[in-house]
Every structure is written in structure tokens, then in C-alpha cells.
Amino acid sequence: MTHHPEAAASDAERLLAAYEALLERSTRMLAKAREEAWDALIEEESHYVLEVERLAREDQGLELEPAQRERKAGLLERILEQDMEVRRHLVARRDELGELIGNSRRKRDLERAYRNPSSGVIEARARFPEGSS
């Protein structure tokens, strides 16, 4: 996009700095996932998504030197590795919550099944007093 070599180099360095900032956010997200700080993770992730969208726009049409492309590829690889680990933590948490929900449903169903019998069961003595044969 930029025609001046100095400006193009400056744009490329800004882009790489943005990828490094994204890696830092990804590292914070991973730390939050490992700590099981789910609310903080969600907060970080909302900023992460915005940064990724901004980076995608800035990255279009920008020519990088071979060394810059290699640096960017290394940053992306680390970001993706961390993203995979965050996802593993989230899947484990989802499974844990699913198990808790299942246990809660079973408990509720058992409580309903063994609730006070007077709520729906009619005692035979009340309907058929002794000696009424």
C-alpha cells in the first residue's frame, strides 16, 4: 500500500509490534485459563477478538521482508499454540459444567420422585375404611 520504503518499513514494524501485543494478550488469556479465572478470561478474550479483527485489516496488502515474515510466522505459531491450550481448558470446563448440570437434574428428579406422598397419593384407609366390605 505504501510506496515509500521508509514508510513501508515503519508500517511493517507497527504490524509486528501489534502481533507481539496480541501474543502478550494470548499469554494473559492462557494464564487466566490455567488459574480457572473464567470471568477475567472472558474479558481478555473480548479484547483479543477486537485486536485480531484490527490486525486482519492492517495486514492486508502489506509487504513484509523475508525476516519480517519469519518473525510474524513465529509469533502466529506461538499465539496458535496458546490458543489451543486455552481451548483445551475451556473444553474441560464445559465438560465439568455439563456434569454438574447433569448431577443437579438427577438430584431434582429424585427429589420429585420421593417427595411427600400426600401430594399425589391417596391413602387406601381414607377411601376404604375398615369393615366396609
mmCIF file of C-alpha atoms in Angstrom:
data_model
loop_
_atom_site.group_PDB
_atom_site.id
_atom_site.type_symbol
_atom_site.label_atom_id
_atom_site.label_comp_id
_atom_site.label_asym_id
_atom_site.label_seq_id
_atom_site.Cartn_x
_atom_site.Cartn_y
_atom_site.Cartn_z
ATOM 1 C CA MET A 1 0.000 0.000 0.000
ATOM 2 C CA THR A 2 2.728 2.439 0.971
ATOM 3 C CA HIS A 3 5.119 3.469 -1.791
ATOM 4 C CA HIS A 4 7.969 4.899 0.304
ATOM 5 C CA PRO A 5 10.413 2.269 1.600
ATOM 6 C CA GLU A 6 10.791 4.042 4.969
ATOM 7 C CA ALA A 7 7.018 4.214 5.464
ATOM 8 C CA ALA A 8 6.598 0.573 4.427
ATOM 9 C CA ALA A 9 9.262 -0.491 6.927
ATOM 10 C CA SER A 10 7.556 1.580 9.612
ATOM 11 C CA ASP A 11 4.157 0.021 8.772
ATOM 12 C CA ALA A 12 5.690 -3.446 8.893
ATOM 13 C CA GLU A 13 7.281 -2.786 12.292
ATOM 14 C CA ARG A 14 3.961 -1.441 13.634
ATOM 15 C CA LEU A 15 2.246 -4.568 12.355
ATOM 16 C CA LEU A 16 4.808 -6.840 14.009
ATOM 17 C CA ALA A 17 4.507 -4.861 17.240
ATOM 18 C CA ALA A 18 0.734 -5.433 17.074
ATOM 19 C CA TYR A 19 1.326 -9.187 16.673
ATOM 20 C CA GLU A 20 3.628 -9.090 19.705
ATOM 21 C CA ALA A 21 0.918 -7.285 21.683
ATOM 22 C CA LEU A 22 -1.544 -9.982 20.574
ATOM 23 C CA LEU A 23 0.877 -12.643 21.818
ATOM 24 C CA GLU A 24 1.062 -10.852 25.190
ATOM 25 C CA ARG A 25 -2.756 -10.848 25.424
ATOM 26 C CA SER A 26 -2.810 -14.501 24.423
ATOM 27 C CA THR A 27 -0.306 -15.235 27.218
ATOM 28 C CA ARG A 28 -2.559 -13.445 29.722
ATOM 29 C CA MET A 29 -5.547 -15.428 28.465
ATOM 30 C CA LEU A 30 -3.654 -18.670 28.937
ATOM 31 C CA ALA A 31 -2.682 -17.671 32.483
ATOM 32 C CA LYS A 32 -6.347 -16.900 33.272
ATOM 33 C CA ALA A 33 -7.418 -20.279 31.844
ATOM 34 C CA ARG A 34 -4.789 -22.106 33.911
ATOM 35 C CA GLU A 35 -5.944 -20.216 37.025
ATOM 36 C CA GLU A 36 -9.578 -21.000 36.142
ATOM 37 C CA ALA A 37 -10.321 -17.266 36.311
ATOM 38 C CA TRP A 38 -13.162 -17.570 33.810
ATOM 39 C CA ASP A 39 -14.592 -14.036 34.109
ATOM 40 C CA ALA A 40 -11.148 -12.488 33.610
ATOM 41 C CA LEU A 41 -10.527 -14.828 30.670
ATOM 42 C CA ILE A 42 -13.752 -13.704 29.002
ATOM 43 C CA GLU A 43 -12.753 -10.056 29.476
ATOM 44 C CA GLU A 44 -9.328 -10.687 27.908
ATOM 45 C CA GLU A 45 -10.893 -12.677 25.093
ATOM 46 C CA SER A 46 -13.247 -9.845 24.120
ATOM 47 C CA HIS A 47 -10.228 -7.538 23.680
ATOM 48 C CA TYR A 48 -8.345 -10.314 21.879
ATOM 49 C CA VAL A 49 -11.096 -10.665 19.257
ATOM 50 C CA LEU A 50 -11.054 -6.912 18.600
ATOM 51 C CA GLU A 51 -7.264 -6.957 18.206
ATOM 52 C CA VAL A 52 -7.433 -9.891 15.776
ATOM 53 C CA GLU A 53 -10.022 -8.065 13.641
ATOM 54 C CA ARG A 54 -7.921 -4.895 13.628
ATOM 55 C CA LEU A 55 -4.781 -6.862 12.744
ATOM 56 C CA ALA A 56 -6.531 -8.603 9.872
ATOM 57 C CA ARG A 57 -7.395 -5.222 8.343
ATOM 58 C CA GLU A 58 -3.890 -3.806 8.861
ATOM 59 C CA ASP A 59 -2.211 -6.925 7.491
ATOM 60 C CA GLN A 60 -3.971 -6.802 4.104
ATOM 61 C CA GLY A 61 -1.717 -5.752 1.284
ATOM 62 C CA LEU A 62 1.307 -5.074 3.489
ATOM 63 C CA GLU A 63 4.526 -6.477 2.058
ATOM 64 C CA LEU A 64 6.984 -7.870 4.575
ATOM 65 C CA GLU A 65 10.659 -8.621 4.125
ATOM 66 C CA PRO A 66 11.623 -12.306 4.481
ATOM 67 C CA ALA A 67 12.950 -11.768 8.031
ATOM 68 C CA GLN A 68 9.746 -9.942 8.979
ATOM 69 C CA ARG A 69 7.596 -12.734 7.510
ATOM 70 C CA GLU A 70 9.579 -15.257 9.535
ATOM 71 C CA ARG A 71 9.135 -13.183 12.704
ATOM 72 C CA LYS A 72 5.397 -12.891 12.045
ATOM 73 C CA ALA A 73 5.128 -16.645 11.416
ATOM 74 C CA GLY A 74 6.887 -17.356 14.724
ATOM 75 C CA LEU A 75 4.540 -15.031 16.595
ATOM 76 C CA LEU A 76 1.490 -16.596 14.949
ATOM 77 C CA GLU A 77 2.713 -20.087 15.784
ATOM 78 C CA ARG A 78 3.082 -19.199 19.471
ATOM 79 C CA ILE A 79 -0.326 -17.476 19.502
ATOM 80 C CA LEU A 80 -1.973 -20.528 17.939
ATOM 81 C CA GLU A 81 -0.272 -22.938 20.374
ATOM 82 C CA GLN A 82 -1.529 -20.873 23.303
ATOM 83 C CA ASP A 83 -4.979 -20.648 21.753
ATOM 84 C CA MET A 84 -5.118 -24.442 21.539
ATOM 85 C CA GLU A 85 -4.233 -24.772 25.218
ATOM 86 C CA VAL A 86 -6.843 -22.169 26.210
ATOM 87 C CA ARG A 87 -9.413 -24.141 24.204
ATOM 88 C CA ARG A 88 -8.435 -27.372 25.995
ATOM 89 C CA HIS A 89 -9.045 -25.638 29.335
ATOM 90 C CA LEU A 90 -12.391 -24.308 28.107
ATOM 91 C CA VAL A 91 -13.499 -27.728 26.861
ATOM 92 C CA ALA A 92 -12.566 -29.268 30.226
ATOM 93 C CA ARG A 93 -14.571 -26.538 31.986
ATOM 94 C CA ARG A 94 -17.547 -27.106 29.669
ATOM 95 C CA ASP A 95 -17.448 -30.834 30.426
ATOM 96 C CA GLU A 96 -17.229 -30.109 34.157
ATOM 97 C CA LEU A 97 -20.233 -27.789 33.993
ATOM 98 C CA GLY A 98 -22.164 -30.341 31.944
ATOM 99 C CA GLU A 99 -21.516 -32.961 34.602
ATOM 100 C CA LEU A 100 -22.646 -30.589 37.339
ATOM 101 C CA ILE A 101 -25.828 -29.792 35.417
ATOM 102 C CA GLY A 102 -26.491 -33.496 34.900
ATOM 103 C CA ASN A 103 -25.997 -34.204 38.608
ATOM 104 C CA SER A 104 -28.299 -31.337 39.507
ATOM 105 C CA ARG A 105 -31.017 -32.646 37.181
ATOM 106 C CA ARG A 106 -30.751 -36.166 38.604
ATOM 107 C CA LYS A 107 -30.970 -34.797 42.144
ATOM 108 C CA ARG A 108 -34.021 -32.713 41.217
ATOM 109 C CA ASP A 109 -35.693 -35.717 39.587
ATOM 110 C CA LEU A 110 -35.017 -37.882 42.649
ATOM 111 C CA GLU A 111 -36.409 -35.209 44.953
ATOM 112 C CA ARG A 112 -39.552 -35.032 42.839
ATOM 113 C CA ALA A 113 -39.907 -38.815 42.845
ATOM 114 C CA TYR A 114 -39.581 -39.132 46.632
ATOM 115 C CA ARG A 115 -41.455 -36.001 47.660
ATOM 116 C CA ASN A 116 -44.154 -36.088 50.384
ATOM 117 C CA PRO A 117 -46.594 -38.809 49.294
ATOM 118 C CA SER A 118 -49.635 -36.778 50.377
ATOM 119 C CA SER A 119 -49.120 -34.530 47.387
ATOM 120 C CA GLY A 120 -50.423 -37.038 44.880
ATOM 121 C CA VAL A 121 -51.029 -40.370 46.552
ATOM 122 C CA ILE A 122 -54.366 -41.221 48.137
ATOM 123 C CA GLU A 123 -54.193 -43.439 51.196
ATOM 124 C CA ALA A 124 -56.327 -46.563 50.943
ATOM 125 C CA ARG A 125 -57.593 -46.180 54.535
ATOM 126 C CA ALA A 126 -59.223 -42.898 53.702
ATOM 127 C CA ARG A 127 -61.002 -44.362 50.677
ATOM 128 C CA PHE A 128 -61.841 -47.738 52.170
ATOM 129 C CA PRO A 129 -62.492 -47.593 55.907
ATOM 130 C CA GLU A 130 -62.154 -50.844 57.871
ATOM 131 C CA GLY A 131 -65.187 -53.091 57.904
ATOM 132 C CA SER A 132 -66.749 -51.625 54.781
ATOM 133 C CA SER A 133 -66.668 -54.848 52.819
#
